GROMACS .gro file of C-alpha atoms in nm:
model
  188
    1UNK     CA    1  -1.989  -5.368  -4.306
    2UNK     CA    2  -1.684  -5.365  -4.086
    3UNK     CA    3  -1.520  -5.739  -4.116
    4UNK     CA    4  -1.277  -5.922  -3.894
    5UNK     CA    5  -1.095  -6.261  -3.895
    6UNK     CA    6  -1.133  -6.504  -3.606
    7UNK     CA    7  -0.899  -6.771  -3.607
    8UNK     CA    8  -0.940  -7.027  -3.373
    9UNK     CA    9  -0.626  -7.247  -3.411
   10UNK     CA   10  -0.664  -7.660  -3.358
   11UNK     CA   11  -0.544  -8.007  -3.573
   12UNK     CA   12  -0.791  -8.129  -3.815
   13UNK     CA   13  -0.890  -8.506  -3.739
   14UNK     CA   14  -1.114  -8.707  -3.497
   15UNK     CA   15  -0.810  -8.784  -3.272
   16UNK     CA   16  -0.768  -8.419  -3.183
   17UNK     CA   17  -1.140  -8.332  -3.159
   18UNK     CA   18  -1.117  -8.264  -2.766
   19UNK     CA   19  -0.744  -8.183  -2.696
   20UNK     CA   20  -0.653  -7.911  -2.512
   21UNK     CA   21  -0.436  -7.785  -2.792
   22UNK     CA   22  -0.776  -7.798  -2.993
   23UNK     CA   23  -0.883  -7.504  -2.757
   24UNK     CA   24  -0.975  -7.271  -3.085
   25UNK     CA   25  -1.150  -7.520  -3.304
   26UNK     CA   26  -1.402  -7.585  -2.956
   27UNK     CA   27  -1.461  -7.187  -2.917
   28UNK     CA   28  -1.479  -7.146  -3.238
   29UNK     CA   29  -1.779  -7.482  -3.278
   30UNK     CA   30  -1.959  -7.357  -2.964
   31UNK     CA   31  -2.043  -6.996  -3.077
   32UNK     CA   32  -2.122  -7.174  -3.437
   33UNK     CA   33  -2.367  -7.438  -3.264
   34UNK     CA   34  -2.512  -7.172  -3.014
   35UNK     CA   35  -2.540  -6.899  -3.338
   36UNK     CA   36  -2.705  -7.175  -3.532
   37UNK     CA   37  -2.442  -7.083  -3.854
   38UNK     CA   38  -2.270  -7.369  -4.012
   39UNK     CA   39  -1.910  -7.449  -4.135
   40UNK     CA   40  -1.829  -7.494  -4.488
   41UNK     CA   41  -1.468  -7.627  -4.622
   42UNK     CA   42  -1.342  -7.346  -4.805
   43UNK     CA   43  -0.934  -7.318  -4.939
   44UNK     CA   44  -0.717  -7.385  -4.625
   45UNK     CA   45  -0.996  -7.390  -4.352
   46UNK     CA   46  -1.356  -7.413  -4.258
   47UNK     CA   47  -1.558  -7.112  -4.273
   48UNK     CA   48  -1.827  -6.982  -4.123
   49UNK     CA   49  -1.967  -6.615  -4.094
   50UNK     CA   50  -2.148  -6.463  -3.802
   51UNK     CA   51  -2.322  -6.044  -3.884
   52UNK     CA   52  -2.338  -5.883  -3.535
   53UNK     CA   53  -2.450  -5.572  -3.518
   54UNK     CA   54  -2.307  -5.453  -3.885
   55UNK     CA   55  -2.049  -5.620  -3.808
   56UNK     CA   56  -1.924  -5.949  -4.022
   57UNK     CA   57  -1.725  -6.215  -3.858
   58UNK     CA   58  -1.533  -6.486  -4.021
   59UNK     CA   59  -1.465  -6.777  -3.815
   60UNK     CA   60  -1.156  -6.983  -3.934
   61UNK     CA   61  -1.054  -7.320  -3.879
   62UNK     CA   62  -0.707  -7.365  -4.025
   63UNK     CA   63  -0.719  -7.728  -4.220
   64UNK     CA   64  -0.307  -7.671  -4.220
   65UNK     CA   65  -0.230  -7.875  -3.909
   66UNK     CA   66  -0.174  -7.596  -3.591
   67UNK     CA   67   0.238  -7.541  -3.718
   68UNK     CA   68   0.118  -7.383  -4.024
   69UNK     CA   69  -0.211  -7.198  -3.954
   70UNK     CA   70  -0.021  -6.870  -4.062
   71UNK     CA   71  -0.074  -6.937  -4.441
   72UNK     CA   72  -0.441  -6.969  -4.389
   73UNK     CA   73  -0.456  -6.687  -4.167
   74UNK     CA   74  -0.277  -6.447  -4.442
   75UNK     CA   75  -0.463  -6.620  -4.751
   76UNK     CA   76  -0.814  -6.477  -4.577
   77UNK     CA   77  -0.710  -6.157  -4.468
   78UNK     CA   78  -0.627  -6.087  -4.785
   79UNK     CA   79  -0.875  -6.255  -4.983
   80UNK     CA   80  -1.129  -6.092  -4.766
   81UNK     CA   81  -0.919  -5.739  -4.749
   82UNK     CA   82  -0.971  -5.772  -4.350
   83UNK     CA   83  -0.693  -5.507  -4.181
   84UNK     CA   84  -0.479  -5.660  -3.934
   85UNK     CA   85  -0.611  -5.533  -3.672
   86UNK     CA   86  -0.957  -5.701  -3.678
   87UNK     CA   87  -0.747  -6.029  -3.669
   88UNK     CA   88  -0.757  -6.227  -3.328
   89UNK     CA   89  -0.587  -6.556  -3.286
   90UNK     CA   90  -0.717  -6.845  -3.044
   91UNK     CA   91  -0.450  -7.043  -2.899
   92UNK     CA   92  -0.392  -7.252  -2.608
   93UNK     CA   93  -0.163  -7.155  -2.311
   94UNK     CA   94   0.025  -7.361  -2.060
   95UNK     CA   95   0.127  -7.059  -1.884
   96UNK     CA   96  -0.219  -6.941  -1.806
   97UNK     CA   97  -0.434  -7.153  -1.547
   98UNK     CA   98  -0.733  -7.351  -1.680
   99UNK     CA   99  -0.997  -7.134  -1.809
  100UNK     CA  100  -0.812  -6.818  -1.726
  101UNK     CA  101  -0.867  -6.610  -2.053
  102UNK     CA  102  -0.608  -6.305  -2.217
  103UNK     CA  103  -0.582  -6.133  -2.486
  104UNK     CA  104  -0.343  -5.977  -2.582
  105UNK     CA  105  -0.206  -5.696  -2.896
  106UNK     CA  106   0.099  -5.820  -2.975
  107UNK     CA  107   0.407  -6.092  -2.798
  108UNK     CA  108   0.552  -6.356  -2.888
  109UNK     CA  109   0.476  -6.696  -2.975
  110UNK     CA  110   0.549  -6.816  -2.632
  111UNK     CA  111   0.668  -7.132  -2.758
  112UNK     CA  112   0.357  -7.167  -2.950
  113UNK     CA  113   0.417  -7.345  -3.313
  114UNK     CA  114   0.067  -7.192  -3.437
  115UNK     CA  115   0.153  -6.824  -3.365
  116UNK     CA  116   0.539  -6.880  -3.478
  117UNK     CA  117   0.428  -6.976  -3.787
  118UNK     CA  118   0.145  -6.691  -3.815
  119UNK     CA  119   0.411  -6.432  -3.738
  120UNK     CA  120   0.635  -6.600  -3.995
  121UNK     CA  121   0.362  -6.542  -4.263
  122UNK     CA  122   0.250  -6.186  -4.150
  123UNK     CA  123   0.613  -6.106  -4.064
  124UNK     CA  124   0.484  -5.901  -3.695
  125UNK     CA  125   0.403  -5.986  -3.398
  126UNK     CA  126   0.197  -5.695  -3.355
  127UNK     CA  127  -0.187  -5.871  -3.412
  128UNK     CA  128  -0.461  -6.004  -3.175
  129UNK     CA  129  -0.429  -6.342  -2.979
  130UNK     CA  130  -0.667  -6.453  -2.738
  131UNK     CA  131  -0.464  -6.690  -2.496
  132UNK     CA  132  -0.720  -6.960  -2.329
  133UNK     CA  133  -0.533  -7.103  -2.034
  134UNK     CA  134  -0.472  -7.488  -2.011
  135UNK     CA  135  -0.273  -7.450  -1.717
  136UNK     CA  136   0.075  -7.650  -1.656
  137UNK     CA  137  -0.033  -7.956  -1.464
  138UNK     CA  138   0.199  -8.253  -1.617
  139UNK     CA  139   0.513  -8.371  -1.519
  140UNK     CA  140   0.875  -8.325  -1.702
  141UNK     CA  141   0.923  -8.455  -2.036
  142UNK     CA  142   0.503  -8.460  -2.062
  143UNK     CA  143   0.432  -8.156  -2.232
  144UNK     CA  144   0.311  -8.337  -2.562
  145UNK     CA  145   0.145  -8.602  -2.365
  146UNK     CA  146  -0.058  -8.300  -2.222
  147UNK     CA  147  -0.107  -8.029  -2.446
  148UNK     CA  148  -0.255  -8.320  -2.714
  149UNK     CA  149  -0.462  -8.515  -2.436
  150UNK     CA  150  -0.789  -8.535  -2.358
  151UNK     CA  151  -0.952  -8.325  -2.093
  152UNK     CA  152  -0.975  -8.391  -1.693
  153UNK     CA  153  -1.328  -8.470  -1.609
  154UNK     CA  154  -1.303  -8.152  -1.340
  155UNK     CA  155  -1.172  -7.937  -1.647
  156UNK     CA  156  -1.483  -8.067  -1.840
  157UNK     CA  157  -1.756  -7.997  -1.594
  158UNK     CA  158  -1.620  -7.600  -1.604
  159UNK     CA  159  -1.574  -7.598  -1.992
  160UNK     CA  160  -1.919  -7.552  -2.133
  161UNK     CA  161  -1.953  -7.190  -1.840
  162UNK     CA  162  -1.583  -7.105  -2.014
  163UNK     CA  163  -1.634  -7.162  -2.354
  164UNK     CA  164  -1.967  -6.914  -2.319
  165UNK     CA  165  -1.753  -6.654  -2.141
  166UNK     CA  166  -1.480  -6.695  -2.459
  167UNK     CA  167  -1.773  -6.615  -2.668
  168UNK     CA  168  -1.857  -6.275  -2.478
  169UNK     CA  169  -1.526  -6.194  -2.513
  170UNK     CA  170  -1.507  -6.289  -2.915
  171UNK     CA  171  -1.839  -6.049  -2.934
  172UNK     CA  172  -1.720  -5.787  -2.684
  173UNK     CA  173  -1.346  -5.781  -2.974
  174UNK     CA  174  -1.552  -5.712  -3.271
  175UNK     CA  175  -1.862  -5.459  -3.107
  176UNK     CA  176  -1.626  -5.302  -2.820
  177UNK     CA  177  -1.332  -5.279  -2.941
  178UNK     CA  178  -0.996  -5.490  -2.838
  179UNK     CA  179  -0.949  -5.221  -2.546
  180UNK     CA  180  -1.210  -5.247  -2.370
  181UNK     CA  181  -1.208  -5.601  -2.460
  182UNK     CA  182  -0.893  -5.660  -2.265
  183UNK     CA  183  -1.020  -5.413  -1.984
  184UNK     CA  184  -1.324  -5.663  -1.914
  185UNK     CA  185  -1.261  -6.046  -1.953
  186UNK     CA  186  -0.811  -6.019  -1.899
  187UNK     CA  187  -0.759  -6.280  -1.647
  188UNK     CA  188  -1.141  -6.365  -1.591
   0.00000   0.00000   0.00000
C-alpha cells in the first residue's frame, strides 16, 4: 500500500483552536470529521490514518508548537519509511488571498517558522507544501495580532465550501499525483 504523510501544521491549545495560523490542524479535523476516522496522540503529534483507494494516508498534527513541526515531520517519515515525496505540508499564507489554495514542490519558507524549521530537519527545500491563503488584511506592526486571531465572520461563512475544496485537493495529491494536483486546484 503506497503511504504518504500529511502534515497539517497549527499550535496545540484551546486558544489557537480557530486561528488563521491554525489553517492545517482545521483541514486536517474537517476531512477526519467528514471521513468519520479519529485522532489518537501518538509521539510528537496526533495521528490519524485515512486508506483511499490502496492508498494509506497519515494525517499529522505536530504537538511541537508550529516553530518546530520539522522534528515531527522527520520522526514519521521515517518511522513510517514514507519517501519524501509523498510528504505535503499545510501552512498558512499571508501572501495568498483568503481561501486561494497552492501547492507547491519545493520554495522557501516564505517567512514561515513551521516550514523553516521542517527544512532545517529534512535539510531541502525540495518537498510538498500546500499554501492556504489568509490574505494580508492588517495594518503595520499587526502581523502577529493577525496571523494568531480569530477569523472575520465573512471569512467564516466561506470556510466550511474551502476547507471541502482543501480536501479534494489532499485526495486529488495522494490518487492523482502532485502534478496534476497543482494543474487543477493552483490558485482555485
Amino acid at each position: 500500500m503506497k503511504k504518504f504523510l500529511i502534515v497539517g501544521l497549527g499550535n496545540i491549545g484551546s486558544d489557537y483552536v480557530n486561528t488563521r495560523h491554525n489553517i492545517g490542524f482545521k483541514i486536517l479535523n474537517y476531512i477526519a470529521a467528514k471521513e468519520s476516522i479519529t485522532f489518537e496522540t501518538r509521539k510528537l503529534g496526533d495521528i490519524a490514518t485515512l486508506k483511499i483507494k490502496g492508498r494509506s494516508l497519515l494525517l499529522l498534527k505536530p504537538n511541537t508548537y508550529m516553530n518546530l513541526s520539522g522534528k515531527a515531520i522527520k520522526f514519521w517519515l521515517e518511522k513510517e519509511n514514507i519517501p519524501l515525496e509523498n510528504l505535503l505540508v499545510i501552512t498558512d499564507d499571508l501572501n495568498l488571498d483568503f481561501g486561494t489554495l497552492r501547492l507547491k514542490t519545493k520554495g522557501s519558507a516564505g517567512g514561515h517558522n513551521g516550514l523553516k524549521d521542517t527544512q532545517d530537519k529534512l535539510q531541502t527545500t525540495v518537498y510538498n507544501r500546500f499554501r492556504f491563503g489568509i490574505s494580508d488584511s492588517f495594518g503595520k506592526g499587526k502581523q502577529v495580532d493577525y496571523v494568531l486571531g480569530e477569523w472575520s465572520d465573512d471569512e467564516k461563512s466561506k470556510l466550511k465550501e474551502r476547507l471541502e475544496v482543501s480536501a479534494e485537493l489532499i485526495t486529488s495529491f495522494a490518487l492523482a499525483g502532485v502534478n496534476n494536483t497543482m494543474n487543477q486546484f493552483n490558485g482555485k
